[in-house]
CSV table of C-alpha atoms in Angstrom, one decimal:
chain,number,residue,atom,x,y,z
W,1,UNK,CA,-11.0,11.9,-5.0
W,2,UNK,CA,-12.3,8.4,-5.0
W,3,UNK,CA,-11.1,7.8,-8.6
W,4,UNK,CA,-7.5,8.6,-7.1
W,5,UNK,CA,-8.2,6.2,-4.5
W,6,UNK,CA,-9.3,3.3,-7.0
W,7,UNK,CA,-6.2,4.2,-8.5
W,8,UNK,CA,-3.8,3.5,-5.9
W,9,UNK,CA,-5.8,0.3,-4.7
W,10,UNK,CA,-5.6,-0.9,-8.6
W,11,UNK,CA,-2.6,-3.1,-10.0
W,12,UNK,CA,-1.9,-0.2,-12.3
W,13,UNK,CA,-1.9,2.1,-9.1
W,14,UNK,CA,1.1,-0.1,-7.3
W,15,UNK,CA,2.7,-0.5,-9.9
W,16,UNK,CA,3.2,3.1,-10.4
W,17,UNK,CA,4.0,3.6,-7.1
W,18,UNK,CA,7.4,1.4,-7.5
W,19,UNK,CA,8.0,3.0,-10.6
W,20,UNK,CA,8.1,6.1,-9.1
W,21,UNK,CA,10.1,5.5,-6.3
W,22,UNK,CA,12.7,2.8,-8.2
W,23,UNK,CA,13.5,6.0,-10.6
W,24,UNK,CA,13.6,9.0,-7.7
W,25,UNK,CA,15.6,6.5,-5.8
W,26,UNK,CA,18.1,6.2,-8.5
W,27,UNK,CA,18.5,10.1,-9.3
W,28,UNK,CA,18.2,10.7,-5.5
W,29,UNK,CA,21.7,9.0,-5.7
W,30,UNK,CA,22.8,10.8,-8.4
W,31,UNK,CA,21.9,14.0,-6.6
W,32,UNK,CA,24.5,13.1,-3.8
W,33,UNK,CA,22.9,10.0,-1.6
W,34,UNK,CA,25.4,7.4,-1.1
W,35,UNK,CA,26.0,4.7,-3.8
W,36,UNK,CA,23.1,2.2,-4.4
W,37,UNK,CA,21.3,4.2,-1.4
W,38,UNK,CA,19.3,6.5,-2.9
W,39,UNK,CA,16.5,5.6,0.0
W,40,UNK,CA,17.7,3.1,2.5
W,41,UNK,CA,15.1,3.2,5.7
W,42,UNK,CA,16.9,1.3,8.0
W,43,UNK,CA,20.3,3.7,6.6
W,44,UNK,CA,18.7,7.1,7.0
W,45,UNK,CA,17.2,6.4,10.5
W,46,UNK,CA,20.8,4.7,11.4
W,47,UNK,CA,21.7,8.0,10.0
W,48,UNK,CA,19.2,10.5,11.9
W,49,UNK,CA,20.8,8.1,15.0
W,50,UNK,CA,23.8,9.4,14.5
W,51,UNK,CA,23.0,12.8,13.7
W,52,UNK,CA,21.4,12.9,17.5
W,53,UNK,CA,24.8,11.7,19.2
W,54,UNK,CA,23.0,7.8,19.8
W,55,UNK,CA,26.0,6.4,17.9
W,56,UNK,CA,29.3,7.5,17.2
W,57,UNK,CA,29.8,6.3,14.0
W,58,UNK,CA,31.3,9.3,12.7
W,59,UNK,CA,31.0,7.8,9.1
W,60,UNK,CA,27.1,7.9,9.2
W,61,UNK,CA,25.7,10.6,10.9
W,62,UNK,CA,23.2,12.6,9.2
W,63,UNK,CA,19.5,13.8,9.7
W,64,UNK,CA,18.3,12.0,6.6
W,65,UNK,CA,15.8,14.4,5.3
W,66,UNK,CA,13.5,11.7,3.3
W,67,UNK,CA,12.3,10.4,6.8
W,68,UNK,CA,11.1,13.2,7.8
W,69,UNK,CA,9.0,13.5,4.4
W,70,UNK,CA,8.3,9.9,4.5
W,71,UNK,CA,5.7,10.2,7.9
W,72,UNK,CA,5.3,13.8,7.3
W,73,UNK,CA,3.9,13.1,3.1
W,74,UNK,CA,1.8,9.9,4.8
W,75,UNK,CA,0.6,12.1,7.5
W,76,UNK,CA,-0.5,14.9,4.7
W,77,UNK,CA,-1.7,12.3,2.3
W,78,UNK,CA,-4.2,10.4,5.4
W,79,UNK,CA,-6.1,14.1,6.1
W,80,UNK,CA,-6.4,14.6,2.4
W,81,UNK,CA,-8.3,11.3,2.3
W,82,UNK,CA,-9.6,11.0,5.5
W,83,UNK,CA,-7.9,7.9,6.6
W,84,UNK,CA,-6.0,9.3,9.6
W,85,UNK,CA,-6.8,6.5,12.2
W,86,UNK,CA,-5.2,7.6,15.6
W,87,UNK,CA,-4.9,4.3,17.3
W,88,UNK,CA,-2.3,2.4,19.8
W,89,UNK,CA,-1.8,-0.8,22.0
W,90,UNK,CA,-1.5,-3.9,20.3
W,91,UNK,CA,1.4,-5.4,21.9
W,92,UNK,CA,3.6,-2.2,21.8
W,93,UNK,CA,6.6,-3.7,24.0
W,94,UNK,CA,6.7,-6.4,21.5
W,95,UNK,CA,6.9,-4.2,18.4
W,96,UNK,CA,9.7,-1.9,20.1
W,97,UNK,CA,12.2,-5.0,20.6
W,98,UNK,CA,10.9,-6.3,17.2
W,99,UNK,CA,11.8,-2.8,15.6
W,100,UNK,CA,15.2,-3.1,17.8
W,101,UNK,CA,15.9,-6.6,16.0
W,102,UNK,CA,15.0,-5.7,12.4
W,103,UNK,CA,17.9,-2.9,12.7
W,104,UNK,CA,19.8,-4.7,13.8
W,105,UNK,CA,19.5,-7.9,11.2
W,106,UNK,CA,19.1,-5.0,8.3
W,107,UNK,CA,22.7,-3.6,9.8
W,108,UNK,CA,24.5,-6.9,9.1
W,109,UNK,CA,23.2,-7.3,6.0
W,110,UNK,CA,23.3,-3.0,5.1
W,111,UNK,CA,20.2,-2.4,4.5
W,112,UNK,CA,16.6,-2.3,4.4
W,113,UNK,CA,14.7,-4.7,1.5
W,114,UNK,CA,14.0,-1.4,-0.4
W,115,UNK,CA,17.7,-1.0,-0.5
W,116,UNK,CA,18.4,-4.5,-1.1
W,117,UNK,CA,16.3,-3.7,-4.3
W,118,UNK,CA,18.4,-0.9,-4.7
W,119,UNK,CA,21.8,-2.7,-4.6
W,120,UNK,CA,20.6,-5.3,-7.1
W,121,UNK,CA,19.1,-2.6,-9.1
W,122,UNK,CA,22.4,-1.1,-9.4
W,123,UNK,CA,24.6,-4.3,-10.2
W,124,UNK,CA,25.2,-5.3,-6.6
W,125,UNK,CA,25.0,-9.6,-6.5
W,126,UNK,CA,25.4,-9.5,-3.0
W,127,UNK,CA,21.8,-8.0,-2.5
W,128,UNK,CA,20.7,-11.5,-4.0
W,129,UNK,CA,21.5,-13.4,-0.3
W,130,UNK,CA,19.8,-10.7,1.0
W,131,UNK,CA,16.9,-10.7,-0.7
W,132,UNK,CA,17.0,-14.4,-0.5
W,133,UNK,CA,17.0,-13.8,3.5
W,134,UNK,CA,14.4,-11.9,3.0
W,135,UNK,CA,11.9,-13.9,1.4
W,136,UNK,CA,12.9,-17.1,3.9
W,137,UNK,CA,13.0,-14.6,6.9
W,138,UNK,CA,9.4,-13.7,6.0
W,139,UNK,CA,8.8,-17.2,4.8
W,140,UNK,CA,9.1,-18.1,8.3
W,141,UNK,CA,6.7,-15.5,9.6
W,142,UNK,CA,4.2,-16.5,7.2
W,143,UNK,CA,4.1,-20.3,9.2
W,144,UNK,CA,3.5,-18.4,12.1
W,145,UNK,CA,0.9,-16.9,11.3
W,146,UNK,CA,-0.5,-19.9,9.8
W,147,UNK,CA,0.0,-21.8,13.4
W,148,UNK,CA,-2.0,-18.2,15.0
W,149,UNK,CA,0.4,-16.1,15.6
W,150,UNK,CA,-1.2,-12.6,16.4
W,151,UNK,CA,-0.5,-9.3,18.3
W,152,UNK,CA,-3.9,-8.9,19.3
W,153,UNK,CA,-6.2,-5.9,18.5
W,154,UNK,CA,-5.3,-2.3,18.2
W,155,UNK,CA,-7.4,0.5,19.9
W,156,UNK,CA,-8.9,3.8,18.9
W,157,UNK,CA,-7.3,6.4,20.4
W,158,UNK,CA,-7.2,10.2,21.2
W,159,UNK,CA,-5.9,12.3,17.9
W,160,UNK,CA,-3.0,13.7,20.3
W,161,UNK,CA,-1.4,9.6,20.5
W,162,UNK,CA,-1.6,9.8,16.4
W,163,UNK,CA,0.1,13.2,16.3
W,164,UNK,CA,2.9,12.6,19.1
W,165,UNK,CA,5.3,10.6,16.6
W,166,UNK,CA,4.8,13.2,13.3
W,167,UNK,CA,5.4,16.1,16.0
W,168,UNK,CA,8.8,14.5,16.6
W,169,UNK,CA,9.1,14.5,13.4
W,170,UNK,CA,8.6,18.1,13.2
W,171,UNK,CA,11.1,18.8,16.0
W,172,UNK,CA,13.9,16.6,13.9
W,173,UNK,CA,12.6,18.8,10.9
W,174,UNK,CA,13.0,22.3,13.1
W,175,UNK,CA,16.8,20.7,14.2
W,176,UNK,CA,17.6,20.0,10.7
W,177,UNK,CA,16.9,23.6,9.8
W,178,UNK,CA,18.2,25.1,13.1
W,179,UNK,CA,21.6,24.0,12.7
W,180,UNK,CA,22.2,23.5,9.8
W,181,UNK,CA,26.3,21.5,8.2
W,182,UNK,CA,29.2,24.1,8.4
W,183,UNK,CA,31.2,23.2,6.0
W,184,UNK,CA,34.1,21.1,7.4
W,185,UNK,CA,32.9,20.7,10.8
W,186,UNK,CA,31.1,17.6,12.3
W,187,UNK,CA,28.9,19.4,14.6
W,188,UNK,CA,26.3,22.2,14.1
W,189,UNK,CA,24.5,22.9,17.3
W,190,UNK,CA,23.5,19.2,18.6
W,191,UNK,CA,23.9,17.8,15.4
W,192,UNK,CA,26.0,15.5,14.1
W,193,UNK,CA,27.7,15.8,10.4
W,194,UNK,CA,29.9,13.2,8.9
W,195,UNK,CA,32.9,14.6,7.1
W,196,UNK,CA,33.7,11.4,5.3
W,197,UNK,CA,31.7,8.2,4.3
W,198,UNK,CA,28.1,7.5,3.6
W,199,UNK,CA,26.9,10.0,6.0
W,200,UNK,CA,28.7,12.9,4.2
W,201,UNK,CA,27.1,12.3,0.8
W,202,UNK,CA,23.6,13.5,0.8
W,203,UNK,CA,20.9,15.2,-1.8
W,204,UNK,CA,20.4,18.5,-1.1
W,205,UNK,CA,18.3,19.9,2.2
W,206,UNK,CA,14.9,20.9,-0.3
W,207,UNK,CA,15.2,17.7,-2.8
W,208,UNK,CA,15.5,14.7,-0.2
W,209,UNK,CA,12.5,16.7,1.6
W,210,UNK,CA,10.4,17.5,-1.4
W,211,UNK,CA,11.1,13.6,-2.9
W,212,UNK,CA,10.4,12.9,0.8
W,213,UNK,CA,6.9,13.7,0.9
W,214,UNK,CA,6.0,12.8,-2.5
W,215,UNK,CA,6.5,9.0,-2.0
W,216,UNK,CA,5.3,9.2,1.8
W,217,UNK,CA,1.6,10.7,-0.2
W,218,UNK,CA,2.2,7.6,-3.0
W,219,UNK,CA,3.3,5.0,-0.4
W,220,UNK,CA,0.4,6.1,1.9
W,221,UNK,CA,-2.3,5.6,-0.8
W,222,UNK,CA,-1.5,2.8,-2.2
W,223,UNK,CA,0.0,0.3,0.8
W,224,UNK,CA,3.3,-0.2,-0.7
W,225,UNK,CA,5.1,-3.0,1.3
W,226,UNK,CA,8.0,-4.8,0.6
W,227,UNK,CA,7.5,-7.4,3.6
W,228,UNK,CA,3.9,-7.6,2.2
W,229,UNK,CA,4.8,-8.5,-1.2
W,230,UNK,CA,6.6,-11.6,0.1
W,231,UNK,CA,3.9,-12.2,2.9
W,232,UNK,CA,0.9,-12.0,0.5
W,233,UNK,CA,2.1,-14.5,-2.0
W,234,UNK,CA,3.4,-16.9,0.5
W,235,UNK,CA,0.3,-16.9,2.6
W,236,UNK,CA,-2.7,-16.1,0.0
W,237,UNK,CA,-1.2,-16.6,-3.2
W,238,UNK,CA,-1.7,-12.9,-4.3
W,239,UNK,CA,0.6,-10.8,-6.2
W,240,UNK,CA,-0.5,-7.3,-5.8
W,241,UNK,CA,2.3,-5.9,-3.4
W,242,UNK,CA,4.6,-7.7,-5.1
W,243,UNK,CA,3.9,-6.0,-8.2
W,244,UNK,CA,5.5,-3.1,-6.8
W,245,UNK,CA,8.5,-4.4,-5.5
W,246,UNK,CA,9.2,-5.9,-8.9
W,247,UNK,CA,8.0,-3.0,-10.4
W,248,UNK,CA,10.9,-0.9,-8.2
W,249,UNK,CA,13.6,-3.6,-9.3
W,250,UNK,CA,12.6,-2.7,-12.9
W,251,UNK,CA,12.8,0.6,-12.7
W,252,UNK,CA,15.8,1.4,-10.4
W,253,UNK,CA,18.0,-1.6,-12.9
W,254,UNK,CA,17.1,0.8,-15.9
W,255,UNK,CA,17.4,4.5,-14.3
W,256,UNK,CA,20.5,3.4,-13.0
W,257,UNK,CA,21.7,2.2,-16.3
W,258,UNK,CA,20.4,5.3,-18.2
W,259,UNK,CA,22.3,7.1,-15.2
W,260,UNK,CA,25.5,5.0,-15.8
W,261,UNK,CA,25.1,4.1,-12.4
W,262,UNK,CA,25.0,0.4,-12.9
W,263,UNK,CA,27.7,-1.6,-12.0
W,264,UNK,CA,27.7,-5.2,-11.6
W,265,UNK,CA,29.8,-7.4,-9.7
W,266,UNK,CA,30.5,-8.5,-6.4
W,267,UNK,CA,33.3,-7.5,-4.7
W,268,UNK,CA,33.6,-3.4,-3.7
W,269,UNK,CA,30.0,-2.7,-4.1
W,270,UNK,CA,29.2,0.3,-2.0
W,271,UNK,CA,28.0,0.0,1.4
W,272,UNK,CA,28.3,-3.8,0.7
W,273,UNK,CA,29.8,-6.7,2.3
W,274,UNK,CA,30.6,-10.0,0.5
W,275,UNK,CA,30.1,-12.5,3.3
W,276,UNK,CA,27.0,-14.1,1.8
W,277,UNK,CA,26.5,-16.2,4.6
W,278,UNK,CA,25.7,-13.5,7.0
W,279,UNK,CA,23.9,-11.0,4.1
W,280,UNK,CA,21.4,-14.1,3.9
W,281,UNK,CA,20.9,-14.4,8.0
W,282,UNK,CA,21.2,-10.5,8.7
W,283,UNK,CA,18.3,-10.2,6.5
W,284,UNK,CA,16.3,-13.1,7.3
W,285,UNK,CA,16.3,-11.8,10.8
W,286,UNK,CA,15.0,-8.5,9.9
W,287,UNK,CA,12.6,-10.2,7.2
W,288,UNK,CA,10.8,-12.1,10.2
W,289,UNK,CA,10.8,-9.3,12.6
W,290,UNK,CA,9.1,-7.2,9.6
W,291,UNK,CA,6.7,-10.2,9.1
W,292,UNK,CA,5.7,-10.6,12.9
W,293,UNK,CA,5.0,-6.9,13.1
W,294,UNK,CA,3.3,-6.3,10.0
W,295,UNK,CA,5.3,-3.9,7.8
W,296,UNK,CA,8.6,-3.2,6.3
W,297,UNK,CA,10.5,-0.1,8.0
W,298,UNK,CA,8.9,2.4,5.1
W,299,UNK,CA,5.8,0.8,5.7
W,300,UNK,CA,5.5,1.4,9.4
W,301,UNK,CA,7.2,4.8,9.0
W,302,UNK,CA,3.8,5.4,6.4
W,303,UNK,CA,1.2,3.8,9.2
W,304,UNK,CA,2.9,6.0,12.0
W,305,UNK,CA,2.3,8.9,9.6
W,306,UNK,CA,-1.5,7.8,9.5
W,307,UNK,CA,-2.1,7.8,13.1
W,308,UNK,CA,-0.6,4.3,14.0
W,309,UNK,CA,1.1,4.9,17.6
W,310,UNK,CA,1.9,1.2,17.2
W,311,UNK,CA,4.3,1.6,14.3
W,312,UNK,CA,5.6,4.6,15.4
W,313,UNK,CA,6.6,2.7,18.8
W,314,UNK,CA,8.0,-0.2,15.9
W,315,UNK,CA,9.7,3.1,14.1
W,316,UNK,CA,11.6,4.2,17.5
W,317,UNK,CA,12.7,0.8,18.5
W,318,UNK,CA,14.5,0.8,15.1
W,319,UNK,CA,16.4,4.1,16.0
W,320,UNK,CA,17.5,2.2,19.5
W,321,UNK,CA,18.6,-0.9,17.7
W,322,UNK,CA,20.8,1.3,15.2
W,323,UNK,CA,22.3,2.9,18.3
W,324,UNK,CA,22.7,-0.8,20.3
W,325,UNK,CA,24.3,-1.7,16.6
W,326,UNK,CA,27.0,0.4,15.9
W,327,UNK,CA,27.8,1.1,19.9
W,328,UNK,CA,28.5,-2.2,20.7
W,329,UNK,CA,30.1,-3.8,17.7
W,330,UNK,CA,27.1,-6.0,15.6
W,331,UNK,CA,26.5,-3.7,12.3
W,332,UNK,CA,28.7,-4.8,9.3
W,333,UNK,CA,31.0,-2.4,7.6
W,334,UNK,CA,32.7,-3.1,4.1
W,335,UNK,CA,35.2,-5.0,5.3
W,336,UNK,CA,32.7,-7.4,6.8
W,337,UNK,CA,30.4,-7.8,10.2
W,338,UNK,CA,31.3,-6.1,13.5
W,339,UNK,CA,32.9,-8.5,16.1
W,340,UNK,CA,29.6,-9.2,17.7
W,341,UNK,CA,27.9,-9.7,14.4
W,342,UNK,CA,27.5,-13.4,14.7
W,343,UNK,CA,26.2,-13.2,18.5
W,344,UNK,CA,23.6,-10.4,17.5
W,345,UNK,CA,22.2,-12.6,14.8
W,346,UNK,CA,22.2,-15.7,16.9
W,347,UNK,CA,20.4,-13.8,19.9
W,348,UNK,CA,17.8,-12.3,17.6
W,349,UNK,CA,17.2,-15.1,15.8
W,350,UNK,CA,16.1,-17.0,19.0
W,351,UNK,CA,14.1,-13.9,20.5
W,352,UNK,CA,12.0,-13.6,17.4
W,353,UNK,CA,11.5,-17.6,17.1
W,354,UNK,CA,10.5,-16.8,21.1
W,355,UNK,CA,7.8,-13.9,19.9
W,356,UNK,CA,6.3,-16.0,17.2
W,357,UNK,CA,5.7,-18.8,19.4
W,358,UNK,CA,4.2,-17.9,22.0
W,359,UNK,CA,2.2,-14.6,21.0
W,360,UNK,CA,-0.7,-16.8,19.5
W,361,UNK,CA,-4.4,-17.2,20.0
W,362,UNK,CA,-5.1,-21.1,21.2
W,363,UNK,CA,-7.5,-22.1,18.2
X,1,UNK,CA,-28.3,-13.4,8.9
X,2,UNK,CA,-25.4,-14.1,7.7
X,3,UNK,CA,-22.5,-14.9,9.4
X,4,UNK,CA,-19.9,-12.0,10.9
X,5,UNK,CA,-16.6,-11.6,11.2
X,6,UNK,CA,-14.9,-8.7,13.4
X,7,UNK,CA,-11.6,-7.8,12.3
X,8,UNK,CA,-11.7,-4.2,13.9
X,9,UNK,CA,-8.8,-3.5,15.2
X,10,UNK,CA,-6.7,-6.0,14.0
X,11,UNK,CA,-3.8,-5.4,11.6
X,12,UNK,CA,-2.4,-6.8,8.1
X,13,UNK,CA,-2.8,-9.8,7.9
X,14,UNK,CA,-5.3,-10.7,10.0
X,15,UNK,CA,-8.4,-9.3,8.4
X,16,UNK,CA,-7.5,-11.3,5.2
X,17,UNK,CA,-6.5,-14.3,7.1
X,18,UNK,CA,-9.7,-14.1,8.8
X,19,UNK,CA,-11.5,-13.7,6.2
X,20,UNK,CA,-10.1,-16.5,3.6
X,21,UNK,CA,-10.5,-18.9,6.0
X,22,UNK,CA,-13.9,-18.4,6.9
X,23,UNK,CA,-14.8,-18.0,2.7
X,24,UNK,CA,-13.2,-21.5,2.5
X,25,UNK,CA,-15.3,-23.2,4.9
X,26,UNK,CA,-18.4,-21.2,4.6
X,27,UNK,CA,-22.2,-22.7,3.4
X,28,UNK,CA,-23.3,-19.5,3.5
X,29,UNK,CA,-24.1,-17.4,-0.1
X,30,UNK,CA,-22.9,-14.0,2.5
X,31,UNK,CA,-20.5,-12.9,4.4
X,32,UNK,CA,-20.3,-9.7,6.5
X,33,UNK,CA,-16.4,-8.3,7.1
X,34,UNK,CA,-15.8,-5.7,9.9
X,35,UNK,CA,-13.2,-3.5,9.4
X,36,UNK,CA,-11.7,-0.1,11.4
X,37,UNK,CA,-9.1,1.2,8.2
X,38,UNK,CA,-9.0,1.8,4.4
X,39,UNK,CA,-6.6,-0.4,3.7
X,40,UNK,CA,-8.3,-3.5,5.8
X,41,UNK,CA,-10.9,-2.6,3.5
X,42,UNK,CA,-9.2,-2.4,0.0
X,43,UNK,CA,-7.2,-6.1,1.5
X,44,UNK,CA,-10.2,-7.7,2.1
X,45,UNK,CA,-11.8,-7.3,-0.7
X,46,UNK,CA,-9.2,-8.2,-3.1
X,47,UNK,CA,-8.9,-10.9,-1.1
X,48,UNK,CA,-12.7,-12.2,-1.9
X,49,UNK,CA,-12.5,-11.3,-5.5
X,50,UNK,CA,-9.4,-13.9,-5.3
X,51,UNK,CA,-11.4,-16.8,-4.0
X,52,UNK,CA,-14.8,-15.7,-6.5
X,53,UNK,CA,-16.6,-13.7,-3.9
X,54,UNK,CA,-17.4,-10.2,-4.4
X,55,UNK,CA,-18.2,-7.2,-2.8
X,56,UNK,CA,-21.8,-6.9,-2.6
X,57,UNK,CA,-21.8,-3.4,-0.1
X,58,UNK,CA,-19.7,-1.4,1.6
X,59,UNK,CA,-21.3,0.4,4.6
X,60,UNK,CA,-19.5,3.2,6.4
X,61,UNK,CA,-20.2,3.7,9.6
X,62,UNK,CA,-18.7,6.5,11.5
X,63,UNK,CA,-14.4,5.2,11.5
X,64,UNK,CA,-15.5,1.8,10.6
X,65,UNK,CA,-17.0,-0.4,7.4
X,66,UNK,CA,-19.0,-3.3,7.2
X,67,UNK,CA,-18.4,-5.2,4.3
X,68,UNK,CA,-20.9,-7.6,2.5
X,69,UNK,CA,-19.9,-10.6,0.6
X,70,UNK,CA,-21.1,-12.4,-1.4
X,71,UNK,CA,-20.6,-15.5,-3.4
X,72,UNK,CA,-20.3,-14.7,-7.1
């Protein structure tokens, strides 16, 4: 047990870990999930929004099974190695609107930076802006926390506050097989099923569970972060996380070629946009708001599987912003950014400049 | 006794911050780290082995871990 642990904590063990979810991602695509979106977080729980009726986006509305087996795997993966740490209230107002804001910057641009890897893994250029957000959005963060920015301390709590978020998740889990897509008809039960668009192309129910779990248990062990990767090397020089991400790039660039799923260019990438301007600023919003509250949306999703009521709360703001993003106009589409696109950005920008000013410790 | 840092409770990446900072300015040949989760732990000390310290103990106690630097 604790030689699978030095493992995971090892270069060798992160490195894996990317590896491992760079390739799943890519044939999780070619099993059915929407181009270059093998595993989008910020997608699937737009998707599991829609899928409840929060949005009406008929395009994208499915219950994403990989969520589910992304707290669901952590959760299994924290009793097997005694990590599960039930714990809550550090500033969890704060997280939810910062969970609300990163959907909503990850909307504009399309995605989440594990997808942004994705899209430039697969030939898409415009995932360079974003991923150049990204790094400045986080960039940002990291001279907050320099000047003492800091949500304040977490606190032990009952098991019941760690188990409340992975029992949702088990509800969503009982929906998804409750009611399960008729074929040609966009509701079963109180579910949601797109006909057409992203939402209609999915994995299979058992593969996106199964490939689910198995990189919530390798995510859980060994810390994968993509807002860490950035964060680390900005603010102590260390290259660890970032290992991974690269390490996912690598691997997604050469499944997909093997695949024949790489495709490079600019203009009609799927799920993709091409105004650069605003795939730079929708993701440097979301970068920051990642930075401020410690973990990029797989991240938390894997901390709220451990016991982490705070990420979970982080989690759940995300599924309101997706709902605040495509009911009122600020998510892109391929044709470009919703008509309040600009405003959304704008707003966020200043609440998160707001949050990371004046949530700090006087030295 | 050496000096004590409590970073219980806190998340990524305040036990590293924490703890950097007070390895940079430190006269001390110790340093004792304490942390409430595995990966505070696993961060902190990669951390030190960054800036030449290393891990000297690891004590569990009960949900938590005091760590022991110590200037390599």
């Amino acid at each position: 047990m604790s030689r699978v642990k030095e493992f995971f904590a090892s270069r060798t063990g992160i490195i894996s870990v990317g590896l491992f979810i760079g390739v799943l991602a890519a044939l999780l695509q070619k099993w059915g999930n929407p181009g270059n979106m093998g595993i989008c977080v910020a997608c699937f729980e737009r998707d599991i929004t829609g899928a409840l009726g929060m949005h009406r986006a008929a395009v994208v509305q499915y219950l994403r099974p990989e969520i589910l087996g992304f707290v669901l795997g952590a959760l299994i993966s924290a009793y097997v190695f005694k990590e599960f740490r039930p714990r809550a209230g550090s500033a969890p107002i704060v997280r939810f609107i910062l969970g609300m804001i990163a959907m909503i910057g990850a909307l504009v641009f399309l995605g989440c930076p594990w997808r942004a890897l994705l899209r430039l893994g697969g030939g898409d250029g415009n995932a360079i802006f974003g991923l150049l957000g990204l790094a400045a959005g986080i960039g940002v963060g990291a001279l907050f926390f320099k000047a003492g920015y800091n949500l304040g301390r977490t606190q032990k709590a009952y098991p019941s506050v760690g188990w409340l978020f992975p029992l949702v998740i088990l509800g969503l889990l009982a929906l998804r097989l409750l009611y399960p897509q008729i074929p040609d008809q966009d509701k079963s039960g109180i579910l949601f099923y797109s006909l057409k668009g992203p939402g209609a192309m999915h994995a299979p129910l058992a593969v996106s569970l199964i490939a689910g779990l198995a990189i919530g248990m390798a995510a859980q062990r060994s810390r994968f972060c993509t807002m860490g990767a950035f964060r680390d090397l900005f603010l102590f020089r260390q290259t660890h996380l970032l290992s991974g991400l690269i390490a996912l790039l690598v691997a997604a660039f050469v499944a997909n070629l093997a695949l024949g799923q790489f495709k490079p260019g600019f203009a009609g990438q799927p799920v993709a946009h091409t105004m650069q301007l605003w795939n730079f600023l929708g993701m440097a919003v979301a970068g920051l708001a990642f930075a401020l509250a410690g973990g990029c949306p797989g991240r938390q999703l894997f901390m709220a599987g451990e016991g982490d009521g705070d990420a979970a709360v982080f989690a759940l703001g995300m599924i309101i912003g997706a709902a605040v993003s495509h009911n009122f106009g600020l998510a892109s589409s391929p044709q470009g950014i919703g008509p309040h696109g600009v405003a959304a950005v704008l707003i966020s920008l200043i609440v998160l400049v707001f949050i990371g000013l004046t949530m700090r410790q006087k030295a | 006794m050496s000096e004590q840092i409590d970073a219980r409770g806190l998340s990524c990446p305040q036990p590293v911050l924490l703890t950097m900072e007070k390895l940079k300015t430190l006269n001390q040949e110790e340093l004792v780290v304490l942390v409430d989760t595995d990966t505070s732990r696993e961060n902190v000390s990669r951390a030190a082995a960054s800036l030449g310290w290393q891990v000297k103990e690891v004590q569990s106690e009960g949900e938590e871990y005091r760590i022991t630097l110590q200037k390599s």
